[in-house]
PDB file of C-alpha atoms in Angstrom:
ATOM      1  CA  MET A  28     -21.692  14.586  12.156  1.00  0.00           C
ATOM      2  CA  GLU A  29     -23.128  13.486   8.572  1.00  0.00           C
ATOM      3  CA  THR A  30     -20.687  13.058   6.104  1.00  0.00           C
ATOM      4  CA  GLU A  31     -20.913  12.735   2.224  1.00  0.00           C
ATOM      5  CA  PHE A  32     -18.488  10.250   1.594  1.00  0.00           C
ATOM      6  CA  ASN A  33     -16.744   9.711  -1.653  1.00  0.00           C
ATOM      7  CA  CYS A  34     -17.449   6.088  -1.616  1.00  0.00           C
ATOM      8  CA  HIS A  35     -20.780   5.046  -3.012  1.00  0.00           C
ATOM      9  CA  PHE A  36     -20.614   1.736  -1.102  1.00  0.00           C
ATOM     10  CA  CYS A  37     -21.432  -0.485  -4.041  1.00  0.00           C
ATOM     11  CA  ASP A  38     -22.367  -3.820  -3.327  1.00  0.00           C
ATOM     12  CA  VAL A  39     -19.120  -5.233  -5.417  1.00  0.00           C
ATOM     13  CA  CYS A  40     -16.229  -2.763  -5.293  1.00  0.00           C
ATOM     14  CA  ASP A  41     -14.891  -3.462  -8.955  1.00  0.00           C
ATOM     15  CA  GLY A  42     -14.066   0.197  -9.946  1.00  0.00           C
ATOM     16  CA  TYR A  43     -17.236   0.772 -12.158  1.00  0.00           C
ATOM     17  CA  GLY A  44     -19.091   3.156  -9.637  1.00  0.00           C
ATOM     18  CA  CYS A  45     -16.475   5.759  -9.271  1.00  0.00           C
ATOM     19  CA  VAL A  46     -15.157   6.165 -12.730  1.00  0.00           C
ATOM     20  CA  GLY A  47     -13.888   9.452 -13.166  1.00  0.00           C
ATOM     21  CA  GLN A  48     -13.914  10.512  -9.599  1.00  0.00           C
ATOM     22  CA  MET A  49     -10.205  11.876  -9.099  1.00  0.00           C
ATOM     23  CA  PRO A  50      -9.907  13.119  -6.264  1.00  0.00           C
ATOM     24  CA  GLY A  51     -12.061  10.420  -5.000  1.00  0.00           C
ATOM     25  CA  MET A  52     -12.055   6.801  -4.964  1.00  0.00           C
ATOM     26  CA  GLY A  53     -11.572   6.219  -8.668  1.00  0.00           C
ATOM     27  CA  GLY A  54      -8.491   5.969 -11.071  1.00  0.00           C
ATOM     28  CA  PRO A  55      -7.150   7.607 -14.037  1.00  0.00           C
ATOM     29  CA  ASN A  56      -8.398   6.644 -17.860  1.00  0.00           C
ATOM     30  CA  ALA A  57     -11.726   6.145 -16.639  1.00  0.00           C
ATOM     31  CA  SER A  58     -10.460   3.424 -13.684  1.00  0.00           C
ATOM     32  CA  ARG A  59      -9.144   1.571 -16.510  1.00  0.00           C
ATOM     33  CA  ASN A  60      -6.427  -0.214 -14.381  1.00  0.00           C
ATOM     34  CA  PHE A  61      -8.808  -0.231 -10.999  1.00  0.00           C
ATOM     35  CA  ILE A  62     -11.229  -2.086 -13.155  1.00  0.00           C
ATOM     36  CA  LEU A  63      -8.517  -4.455 -14.610  1.00  0.00           C
ATOM     37  CA  ASN A  64      -7.172  -5.098 -11.057  1.00  0.00           C
ATOM     38  CA  CYS A  65     -10.575  -6.296  -9.653  1.00  0.00           C
ATOM     39  CA  ALA A  66     -11.421  -8.386 -12.628  1.00  0.00           C
ATOM     40  CA  ALA A  67      -8.105 -10.236 -13.133  1.00  0.00           C
ATOM     41  CA  TRP A  68      -8.268 -11.942  -9.823  1.00  0.00           C
ATOM     42  CA  LYS A  69     -11.532 -13.968 -11.127  1.00  0.00           C
ATOM     43  CA  SER A  70      -9.904 -14.798 -14.540  1.00  0.00           C
ATOM     44  CA  VAL A  71      -6.215 -15.366 -13.758  1.00  0.00           C
ATOM     45  CA  GLY A  72      -6.397 -18.944 -12.865  1.00  0.00           C
ATOM     46  CA  LYS A  73      -4.555 -20.499 -10.291  1.00  0.00           C
ATOM     47  CA  GLY A  74      -0.803 -21.049  -9.857  1.00  0.00           C
ATOM     48  CA  PRO A  75       1.740 -24.180  -8.876  1.00  0.00           C
ATOM     49  CA  PHE A  76       1.339 -23.757  -5.246  1.00  0.00           C
ATOM     50  CA  GLU A  77      -1.275 -24.861  -2.809  1.00  0.00           C
ATOM     51  CA  PRO A  78      -3.725 -22.267  -2.091  1.00  0.00           C
ATOM     52  CA  GLU A  79      -3.065 -20.657   1.653  1.00  0.00           C
ATOM     53  CA  GLU A  80      -4.807 -18.158   3.836  1.00  0.00           C
ATOM     54  CA  ILE A  81      -1.942 -15.596   3.616  1.00  0.00           C
ATOM     55  CA  GLU A  82      -1.021 -12.126   5.453  1.00  0.00           C
ATOM     56  CA  VAL A  83      -3.885  -9.798   4.987  1.00  0.00           C
ATOM     57  CA  ARG A  84      -2.691  -6.293   5.539  1.00  0.00           C
ATOM     58  CA  LEU A  85      -3.980  -2.836   5.582  1.00  0.00           C
ATOM     59  CA  ALA A  86      -2.426  -0.826   2.494  1.00  0.00           C
ATOM     60  CA  PRO A  87      -0.917   2.564   3.128  1.00  0.00           C
ATOM     61  CA  MET A  88      -3.797   5.146   2.737  1.00  0.00           C
ATOM     62  CA  THR A  89      -3.470   9.174   3.067  1.00  0.00           C
ATOM     63  CA  GLY A  90      -5.747  12.037   1.954  1.00  0.00           C
ATOM     64  CA  ALA A  91      -8.622  10.983   3.939  1.00  0.00           C
ATOM     65  CA  VAL A  92     -10.449  14.324   3.107  1.00  0.00           C
ATOM     66  CA  GLU A  93      -9.906  14.904  -0.635  1.00  0.00           C
ATOM     67  CA  ASN A  94     -10.177  11.339  -1.521  1.00  0.00           C
ATOM     68  CA  VAL A  95     -12.379   9.459   0.839  1.00  0.00           C
ATOM     69  CA  GLY A  96     -14.404  12.570   2.291  1.00  0.00           C
ATOM     70  CA  TYR A  97     -13.547  11.631   5.794  1.00  0.00           C
ATOM     71  CA  PHE A  98     -14.695  14.435   8.102  1.00  0.00           C
ATOM     72  CA  ASP A  99     -11.360  15.086   9.497  1.00  0.00           C
ATOM     73  CA  GLU A 100      -7.670  14.178   8.445  1.00  0.00           C
ATOM     74  CA  LYS A 101      -6.154  13.411  11.755  1.00  0.00           C
ATOM     75  CA  GLN A 102      -9.352  11.485  13.043  1.00  0.00           C
ATOM     76  CA  PHE A 103      -8.741   9.124  10.112  1.00  0.00           C
ATOM     77  CA  TYR A 104      -5.575   7.747  10.799  1.00  0.00           C
ATOM     78  CA  PHE A 105      -6.482   7.102  14.521  1.00  0.00           C
ATOM     79  CA  ASP A 106      -9.917   5.379  13.354  1.00  0.00           C
ATOM     80  CA  LEU A 107      -8.047   3.386  10.827  1.00  0.00           C
ATOM     81  CA  VAL A 108      -5.214   2.165  13.298  1.00  0.00           C
ATOM     82  CA  ALA A 109      -8.143   1.516  15.703  1.00  0.00           C
ATOM     83  CA  SER A 110     -10.240  -0.469  13.612  1.00  0.00           C
ATOM     84  CA  CYS A 111      -7.039  -2.775  12.567  1.00  0.00           C
ATOM     85  CA  VAL A 112      -6.279  -3.259  16.473  1.00  0.00           C
ATOM     86  CA  GLU A 113      -9.561  -4.478  16.946  1.00  0.00           C
ATOM     87  CA  SER A 114      -9.597  -6.767  14.177  1.00  0.00           C
ATOM     88  CA  GLY A 115      -6.207  -8.228  14.468  1.00  0.00           C
ATOM     89  CA  ILE A 116      -5.217  -6.689  11.008  1.00  0.00           C
ATOM     90  CA  LYS A 117      -1.687  -5.748  10.728  1.00  0.00           C
ATOM     91  CA  ILE A 118      -0.770  -2.248  10.043  1.00  0.00           C
ATOM     92  CA  THR A 119       0.777  -0.220   7.121  1.00  0.00           C
ATOM     93  CA  ILE A 120       1.341   3.653   6.997  1.00  0.00           C
ATOM     94  CA  GLY A 121       2.054   5.920   4.456  1.00  0.00           C
ATOM     95  CA  ASP A 122       3.037   9.777   3.906  1.00  0.00           C
ATOM     96  CA  GLY A 123       1.847  12.607   1.663  1.00  0.00           C
ATOM     97  CA  THR A 124       1.816  16.292   1.398  1.00  0.00           C
ATOM     98  CA  PRO A 125       1.461  18.082   3.965  1.00  0.00           C
ATOM     99  CA  ASP A 126       3.723  16.421   6.414  1.00  0.00           C
ATOM    100  CA  PHE A 127       1.127  15.844   9.060  1.00  0.00           C
ATOM    101  CA  LYS A 128      -0.389  12.893   6.915  1.00  0.00           C
ATOM    102  CA  LEU A 129       2.575  10.904   7.800  1.00  0.00           C
ATOM    103  CA  PHE A 130       3.050  12.042  11.190  1.00  0.00           C
ATOM    104  CA  TRP A 131      -0.752  11.646  12.536  1.00  0.00           C
ATOM    105  CA  GLY A 132      -0.199   7.915  11.254  1.00  0.00           C
ATOM    106  CA  ILE A 133       2.575   7.515  13.540  1.00  0.00           C
ATOM    107  CA  GLU A 134       0.848   9.481  16.448  1.00  0.00           C
ATOM    108  CA  ALA A 135      -2.117   6.986  16.029  1.00  0.00           C
ATOM    109  CA  VAL A 136       0.127   4.055  16.016  1.00  0.00           C
ATOM    110  CA  GLU A 137       2.304   5.592  19.133  1.00  0.00           C
ATOM    111  CA  PHE A 138      -1.356   5.978  20.892  1.00  0.00           C
ATOM    112  CA  TYR A 139      -2.188   2.327  20.742  1.00  0.00           C
ATOM    113  CA  GLN A 140       1.406   1.170  21.763  1.00  0.00           C
ATOM    114  CA  LYS A 141       0.642   2.585  25.183  1.00  0.00           C
ATOM    115  CA  LYS A 142      -1.756  -0.363  25.424  1.00  0.00           C
ATOM    116  CA  ASN A 143      -0.041  -2.990  23.529  1.00  0.00           C
ATOM    117  CA  PRO A 144       3.883  -2.241  23.307  1.00  0.00           C
ATOM    118  CA  SER A 145       4.881  -5.122  20.695  1.00  0.00           C
ATOM    119  CA  LEU A 146       2.279  -2.983  18.298  1.00  0.00           C
ATOM    120  CA  LYS A 147       4.182  -2.055  15.169  1.00  0.00           C
ATOM    121  CA  ALA A 148       3.206  -0.964  11.560  1.00  0.00           C
ATOM    122  CA  GLY A 149       5.302  -0.952   8.338  1.00  0.00           C
ATOM    123  CA  VAL A 150       6.146   2.285   6.673  1.00  0.00           C
ATOM    124  CA  PHE A 151       6.362   3.407   3.472  1.00  0.00           C
ATOM    125  CA  ILE A 152       7.619   6.978   2.339  1.00  0.00           C
ATOM    126  CA  LYS A 153       7.677   8.379  -1.069  1.00  0.00           C
ATOM    127  CA  PRO A 154      10.552   8.653  -3.331  1.00  0.00           C
ATOM    128  CA  TYR A 155      11.708  12.054  -1.939  1.00  0.00           C
ATOM    129  CA  PRO A 156      15.408  13.249  -1.883  1.00  0.00           C
ATOM    130  CA  ASP A 157      17.237  10.831   0.332  1.00  0.00           C
ATOM    131  CA  GLU A 158      17.809  13.508   3.179  1.00  0.00           C
ATOM    132  CA  LYS A 159      14.107  13.655   3.515  1.00  0.00           C
ATOM    133  CA  ILE A 160      13.546  10.017   3.387  1.00  0.00           C
ATOM    134  CA  PHE A 161      15.964   9.587   6.467  1.00  0.00           C
ATOM    135  CA  GLU A 162      14.377  12.096   8.535  1.00  0.00           C
ATOM    136  CA  ARG A 163      11.004  10.596   7.907  1.00  0.00           C
ATOM    137  CA  TYR A 164      12.380   6.875   8.823  1.00  0.00           C
ATOM    138  CA  GLU A 165      14.021   8.299  12.083  1.00  0.00           C
ATOM    139  CA  ARG A 166      10.725  10.000  12.798  1.00  0.00           C
ATOM    140  CA  ALA A 167       8.992   6.601  12.685  1.00  0.00           C
ATOM    141  CA  MET A 168      11.692   4.350  14.012  1.00  0.00           C
ATOM    142  CA  GLY A 169       9.766   3.849  17.485  1.00  0.00           C
ATOM    143  CA  ILE A 170       6.796   2.284  15.460  1.00  0.00           C
ATOM    144  CA  MET A 171       8.637   0.664  12.452  1.00  0.00           C
ATOM    145  CA  GLU A 172       7.988  -2.912  11.771  1.00  0.00           C
ATOM    146  CA  PHE A 173       9.554  -2.712   8.216  1.00  0.00           C
ATOM    147  CA  GLY A 174      10.565   0.561   6.474  1.00  0.00           C
ATOM    148  CA  GLY A 175       9.866   0.985   2.644  1.00  0.00           C
ATOM    149  CA  ILE A 176       9.827   3.325  -0.734  1.00  0.00           C
ATOM    150  CA  ASP A 177       6.569   3.596  -2.407  1.00  0.00           C
ATOM    151  CA  ILE A 178       8.423   3.827  -5.888  1.00  0.00           C
ATOM    152  CA  ASP A 179       4.984   4.034  -7.869  1.00  0.00           C
ATOM    153  CA  SER A 180       4.193   7.092  -6.598  1.00  0.00           C
ATOM    154  CA  TYR A 181       6.927   8.798  -8.697  1.00  0.00           C
ATOM    155  CA  ASN A 182       4.418   8.143 -11.401  1.00  0.00           C
ATOM    156  CA  ILE A 183       1.658  10.583 -10.425  1.00  0.00           C
ATOM    157  CA  ILE A 184       2.804  13.465 -12.187  1.00  0.00           C
ATOM    158  CA  THR A 185       0.907  16.044  -9.875  1.00  0.00           C
ATOM    159  CA  MET A 186       2.706  14.650  -7.162  1.00  0.00           C
ATOM    160  CA  ARG A 187       6.035  14.104  -8.370  1.00  0.00           C
ATOM    161  CA  ASN A 188       5.965  18.062  -9.422  1.00  0.00           C
ATOM    162  CA  LEU A 189       4.475  19.355  -6.064  1.00  0.00           C
ATOM    163  CA  VAL A 190       7.064  17.696  -3.562  1.00  0.00           C
ATOM    164  CA  HIS A 191       9.933  16.833  -5.879  1.00  0.00           C
ATOM    165  CA  LEU A 192      10.002  12.898  -6.137  1.00  0.00           C
ATOM    166  CA  GLU A 193      12.590  11.140  -7.576  1.00  0.00           C
ATOM    167  CA  LYS A 194      13.216   7.986  -9.727  1.00  0.00           C
ATOM    168  CA  LYS A 195      15.638   5.958  -7.434  1.00  0.00           C
ATOM    169  CA  SER A 196      17.991   3.802  -9.028  1.00  0.00           C
ATOM    170  CA  ALA A 197      19.148   0.411  -7.647  1.00  0.00           C
ATOM    171  CA  SER A 198      22.477   1.980  -5.959  1.00  0.00           C
ATOM    172  CA  ASP A 199      19.965   4.782  -4.157  1.00  0.00           C
ATOM    173  CA  LEU A 200      17.737   1.835  -3.158  1.00  0.00           C
ATOM    174  CA  ILE A 201      20.635  -0.257  -1.726  1.00  0.00           C
ATOM    175  CA  ALA A 202      21.681   2.740   0.185  1.00  0.00           C
ATOM    176  CA  LEU A 203      18.354   2.898   1.891  1.00  0.00           C
ATOM    177  CA  LYS A 204      18.311  -0.690   2.415  1.00  0.00           C
ATOM    178  CA  LYS A 205      21.673  -0.779   4.243  1.00  0.00           C
ATOM    179  CA  PHE A 206      20.515   2.163   6.458  1.00  0.00           C
ATOM    180  CA  LEU A 207      17.576   0.377   7.469  1.00  0.00           C
ATOM    181  CA  SER A 208      19.651  -2.837   8.022  1.00  0.00           C
ATOM    182  CA  SER A 209      21.762  -0.677  10.204  1.00  0.00           C
ATOM    183  CA  LYS A 210      19.151  -0.258  12.621  1.00  0.00           C
ATOM    184  CA  GLY A 211      17.625  -4.335  12.220  1.00  0.00           C
ATOM    185  CA  ILE A 212      14.481  -3.204  10.217  1.00  0.00           C
ATOM    186  CA  PRO A 213      13.541  -4.779   6.881  1.00  0.00           C
ATOM    187  CA  PHE A 214      13.514  -2.808   3.571  1.00  0.00           C
ATOM    188  CA  ALA A 215      10.581  -2.965   1.417  1.00  0.00           C
ATOM    189  CA  VAL A 216       9.680  -1.692  -2.125  1.00  0.00           C
ATOM    190  CA  LYS A 217       6.203  -1.251  -3.195  1.00  0.00           C
ATOM    191  CA  GLY A 218       5.083  -0.370  -6.763  1.00  0.00           C
ATOM    192  CA  VAL A 219       7.059  -3.084  -8.839  1.00  0.00           C
ATOM    193  CA  PHE A 220       4.827  -2.973 -11.973  1.00  0.00           C
ATOM    194  CA  ASN A 221       7.212  -3.348 -15.265  1.00  0.00           C
ATOM    195  CA  SER A 222      10.165  -5.234 -16.336  1.00  0.00           C
ATOM    196  CA  GLU A 223      12.424  -2.158 -15.701  1.00  0.00           C
ATOM    197  CA  ASP A 224      11.172  -2.402 -11.976  1.00  0.00           C
ATOM    198  CA  ILE A 225      11.970  -6.060 -11.794  1.00  0.00           C
ATOM    199  CA  GLU A 226      15.544  -5.360 -12.930  1.00  0.00           C
ATOM    200  CA  VAL A 227      16.072  -3.149 -10.332  1.00  0.00           C
ATOM    201  CA  MET A 228      14.735  -5.474  -7.593  1.00  0.00           C
ATOM    202  CA  GLU A 229      17.116  -8.193  -9.086  1.00  0.00           C
ATOM    203  CA  GLU A 230      20.171  -6.000  -8.073  1.00  0.00           C
ATOM    204  CA  VAL A 231      18.631  -4.693  -4.981  1.00  0.00           C
ATOM    205  CA  LYS A 232      17.374  -7.787  -3.373  1.00  0.00           C
ATOM    206  CA  PRO A 233      14.740  -6.160  -0.804  1.00  0.00           C
ATOM    207  CA  ASP A 234      13.426  -7.744   2.257  1.00  0.00           C
ATOM    208  CA  ILE A 235       9.872  -7.288   0.811  1.00  0.00           C
ATOM    209  CA  VAL A 236       8.967  -6.609  -2.875  1.00  0.00           C
ATOM    210  CA  CYS A 237       5.024  -5.568  -3.220  1.00  0.00           C
ATOM    211  CA  ILE A 238       3.617  -5.631  -6.553  1.00  0.00           C
ATOM    212  CA  SER A 239       1.493  -2.721  -6.911  1.00  0.00           C
ATOM    213  CA  ASN A 240      -0.106   0.072  -9.533  1.00  0.00           C
ATOM    214  CA  HIS A 241      -1.146   2.195  -6.705  1.00  0.00           C
ATOM    215  CA  GLY A 242      -4.731   0.748  -6.695  1.00  0.00           C
ATOM    216  CA  GLY A 243      -4.782   1.372 -10.423  1.00  0.00           C
ATOM    217  CA  ARG A 244      -4.269   5.129  -9.586  1.00  0.00           C
ATOM    218  CA  VAL A 245      -0.777   4.573 -11.620  1.00  0.00           C
ATOM    219  CA  ASP A 246      -1.478   4.444 -15.225  1.00  0.00           C
ATOM    220  CA  VAL A 247       2.118   3.810 -17.054  1.00  0.00           C
ATOM    221  CA  ARG A 248       1.419   0.847 -18.520  1.00  0.00           C
ATOM    222  CA  GLN A 249      -2.107  -0.992 -18.539  1.00  0.00           C
ATOM    223  CA  GLY A 250      -2.742  -4.358 -16.855  1.00  0.00           C
ATOM    224  CA  SER A 251      -3.621  -5.635 -13.302  1.00  0.00           C
ATOM    225  CA  THR A 252      -1.331  -6.724 -10.597  1.00  0.00           C
ATOM    226  CA  ALA A 253      -2.804 -10.271 -10.510  1.00  0.00           C
ATOM    227  CA  GLU A 254      -1.782 -10.796 -14.217  1.00  0.00           C
ATOM    228  CA  PHE A 255       1.967  -9.226 -13.432  1.00  0.00           C
ATOM    229  CA  LEU A 256       2.219 -11.634 -10.319  1.00  0.00           C
ATOM    230  CA  LYS A 257       1.308 -14.681 -12.376  1.00  0.00           C
ATOM    231  CA  GLU A 258       3.768 -13.601 -15.120  1.00  0.00           C
ATOM    232  CA  ASN A 259       6.805 -12.591 -13.073  1.00  0.00           C
ATOM    233  CA  TYR A 260       6.504 -14.385  -9.481  1.00  0.00           C
ATOM    234  CA  ARG A 261       9.455 -16.659 -10.338  1.00  0.00           C
ATOM    235  CA  ARG A 262      11.957 -13.974 -10.894  1.00  0.00           C
ATOM    236  CA  LEU A 263      10.609 -12.077  -8.045  1.00  0.00           C
ATOM    237  CA  LYS A 264      10.650 -14.733  -5.454  1.00  0.00           C
ATOM    238  CA  ASN A 265      14.218 -15.245  -6.323  1.00  0.00           C
ATOM    239  CA  CYS A 266      15.297 -11.616  -5.508  1.00  0.00           C
ATOM    240  CA  CYS A 267      13.318 -11.118  -2.233  1.00  0.00           C
ATOM    241  CA  GLY A 268      12.643 -12.380   1.312  1.00  0.00           C
ATOM    242  CA  ARG A 269       8.758 -11.938   0.892  1.00  0.00           C
ATOM    243  CA  LEU A 270       6.711 -11.216  -2.145  1.00  0.00           C
ATOM    244  CA  TRP A 271       3.318  -9.127  -1.506  1.00  0.00           C
ATOM    245  CA  VAL A 272       0.904  -7.798  -4.052  1.00  0.00           C
ATOM    246  CA  ASP A 273      -2.018  -5.503  -3.916  1.00  0.00           C
ATOM    247  CA  GLY A 274      -4.924  -3.985  -6.074  1.00  0.00           C
ATOM    248  CA  GLY A 275      -8.186  -5.554  -6.539  1.00  0.00           C
ATOM    249  CA  ILE A 276      -8.176  -8.199  -3.879  1.00  0.00           C
ATOM    250  CA  ARG A 277     -11.814  -8.189  -2.426  1.00  0.00           C
ATOM    251  CA  THR A 278     -12.221 -11.951  -1.067  1.00  0.00           C
ATOM    252  CA  MET A 279     -10.452 -14.636   0.539  1.00  0.00           C
ATOM    253  CA  GLU A 280     -10.568 -16.336  -2.646  1.00  0.00           C
ATOM    254  CA  ASP A 281      -8.652 -13.824  -4.396  1.00  0.00           C
ATOM    255  CA  VAL A 282      -6.099 -14.031  -1.346  1.00  0.00           C
ATOM    256  CA  ARG A 283      -5.822 -17.884  -1.857  1.00  0.00           C
ATOM    257  CA  THR A 284      -5.280 -17.196  -5.594  1.00  0.00           C
ATOM    258  CA  ALA A 285      -2.549 -15.247  -4.664  1.00  0.00           C
ATOM    259  CA  SER A 286      -1.006 -17.599  -2.567  1.00  0.00           C
ATOM    260  CA  THR A 287      -1.014 -20.182  -5.522  1.00  0.00           C
ATOM    261  CA  PHE A 288       1.317 -17.639  -7.359  1.00  0.00           C
ATOM    262  CA  GLY A 289       3.992 -17.514  -4.568  1.00  0.00           C
ATOM    263  CA  ALA A 290       2.707 -14.480  -2.739  1.00  0.00           C
ATOM    264  CA  ASP A 291       3.459 -14.585   0.976  1.00  0.00           C
ATOM    265  CA  GLY A 292       1.059 -11.566   1.854  1.00  0.00           C
ATOM    266  CA  VAL A 293      -1.541  -8.905   0.413  1.00  0.00           C
ATOM    267  CA  MET A 294      -2.557  -5.673   1.015  1.00  0.00           C
ATOM    268  CA  MET A 295      -5.834  -3.972   0.630  1.00  0.00           C
ATOM    269  CA  GLY A 296      -6.935  -0.439   0.726  1.00  0.00           C
ATOM    270  CA  ARG A 297     -10.347   0.680  -0.349  1.00  0.00           C
ATOM    271  CA  PRO A 298     -12.637  -2.434   1.426  1.00  0.00           C
ATOM    272  CA  PHE A 299     -10.895  -1.336   4.823  1.00  0.00           C
ATOM    273  CA  ALA A 300     -11.628   2.497   3.982  1.00  0.00           C
ATOM    274  CA  THR A 301     -15.007   1.759   2.997  1.00  0.00           C
ATOM    275  CA  ALA A 302     -15.748  -0.652   6.293  1.00  0.00           C
ATOM    276  CA  LEU A 303     -14.322   2.352   8.231  1.00  0.00           C
ATOM    277  CA  CYS A 304     -17.042   4.654   6.692  1.00  0.00           C
ATOM    278  CA  GLN A 305     -19.645   2.288   7.403  1.00  0.00           C
ATOM    279  CA  LYS A 306     -18.682   1.495  10.598  1.00  0.00           C
ATOM    280  CA  LYS A 307     -17.970  -2.049  10.108  1.00  0.00           C
ATOM    281  CA  SER A 308     -15.573  -4.356  11.786  1.00  0.00           C
ATOM    282  CA  PHE A 309     -12.438  -5.104   9.779  1.00  0.00           C
ATOM    283  CA  SER A 310     -12.611  -8.435  10.324  1.00  0.00           C
ATOM    284  CA  GLU A 311     -15.711  -8.721   8.120  1.00  0.00           C
ATOM    285  CA  VAL A 312     -13.978  -7.362   4.919  1.00  0.00           C
ATOM    286  CA  LEU A 313     -13.084 -10.793   3.532  1.00  0.00           C
ATOM    287  CA  LYS A 314     -16.333 -12.808   4.462  1.00  0.00           C
TER     288      LYS A 314
END
């Protein structure tokens, strides 16, 4: 089947090739934060820790048809999980609207669990009203490595209005953390990208904090995730078990740079989506 993908497969994925493409692979304001994310890993310098090869994980991705240009939404999740399994990349799934975007991601992981019963995935849910979050956690419980909230998606105004997303307080997040802790599952918060977020994390103390601006698609403030990590890793390391970062990471040198600022892991989205479209092994992405 011939498919016209929205990715242009640029030699260097740095945000310039898809400017103005939303839906698509670009970001708002002429991909401003997407471009900054990519550039900053080359200019941010090195932190105080010795560089390490830390965990690299698939970032949660949905909207395969409208954003990636994939030929089938359900098949995207199955192909994405299959490529992660084949390449030994840890899996994270997310949700979206309609609900099948989450359910097909869960089904894909469940399918490969039949061959590998130990297979698990991180699951990020958008900040819906609590009842809906709990329902989604329960549906994903059989595959869940950790459960998380994607707080930065609240700042995507069209999505917020469409599915009634909420700005979660520290007490809201603590309640979700307690629910997952009662099931023996770690709690993660993705989308930390301003000083208010850090203050909330200091109160919540999640198991995992992920610095993120949704791949540059959230533009409430100008800046890169690399610079935010550099400026705030000390405070964040003191209030979580593990510190992750995503946005603009393209090479193993970028991964090692993140590690020098205390990151325990990184998540990547666009490079894996591009590899899938080009039928490349995910293990080749960082070479």
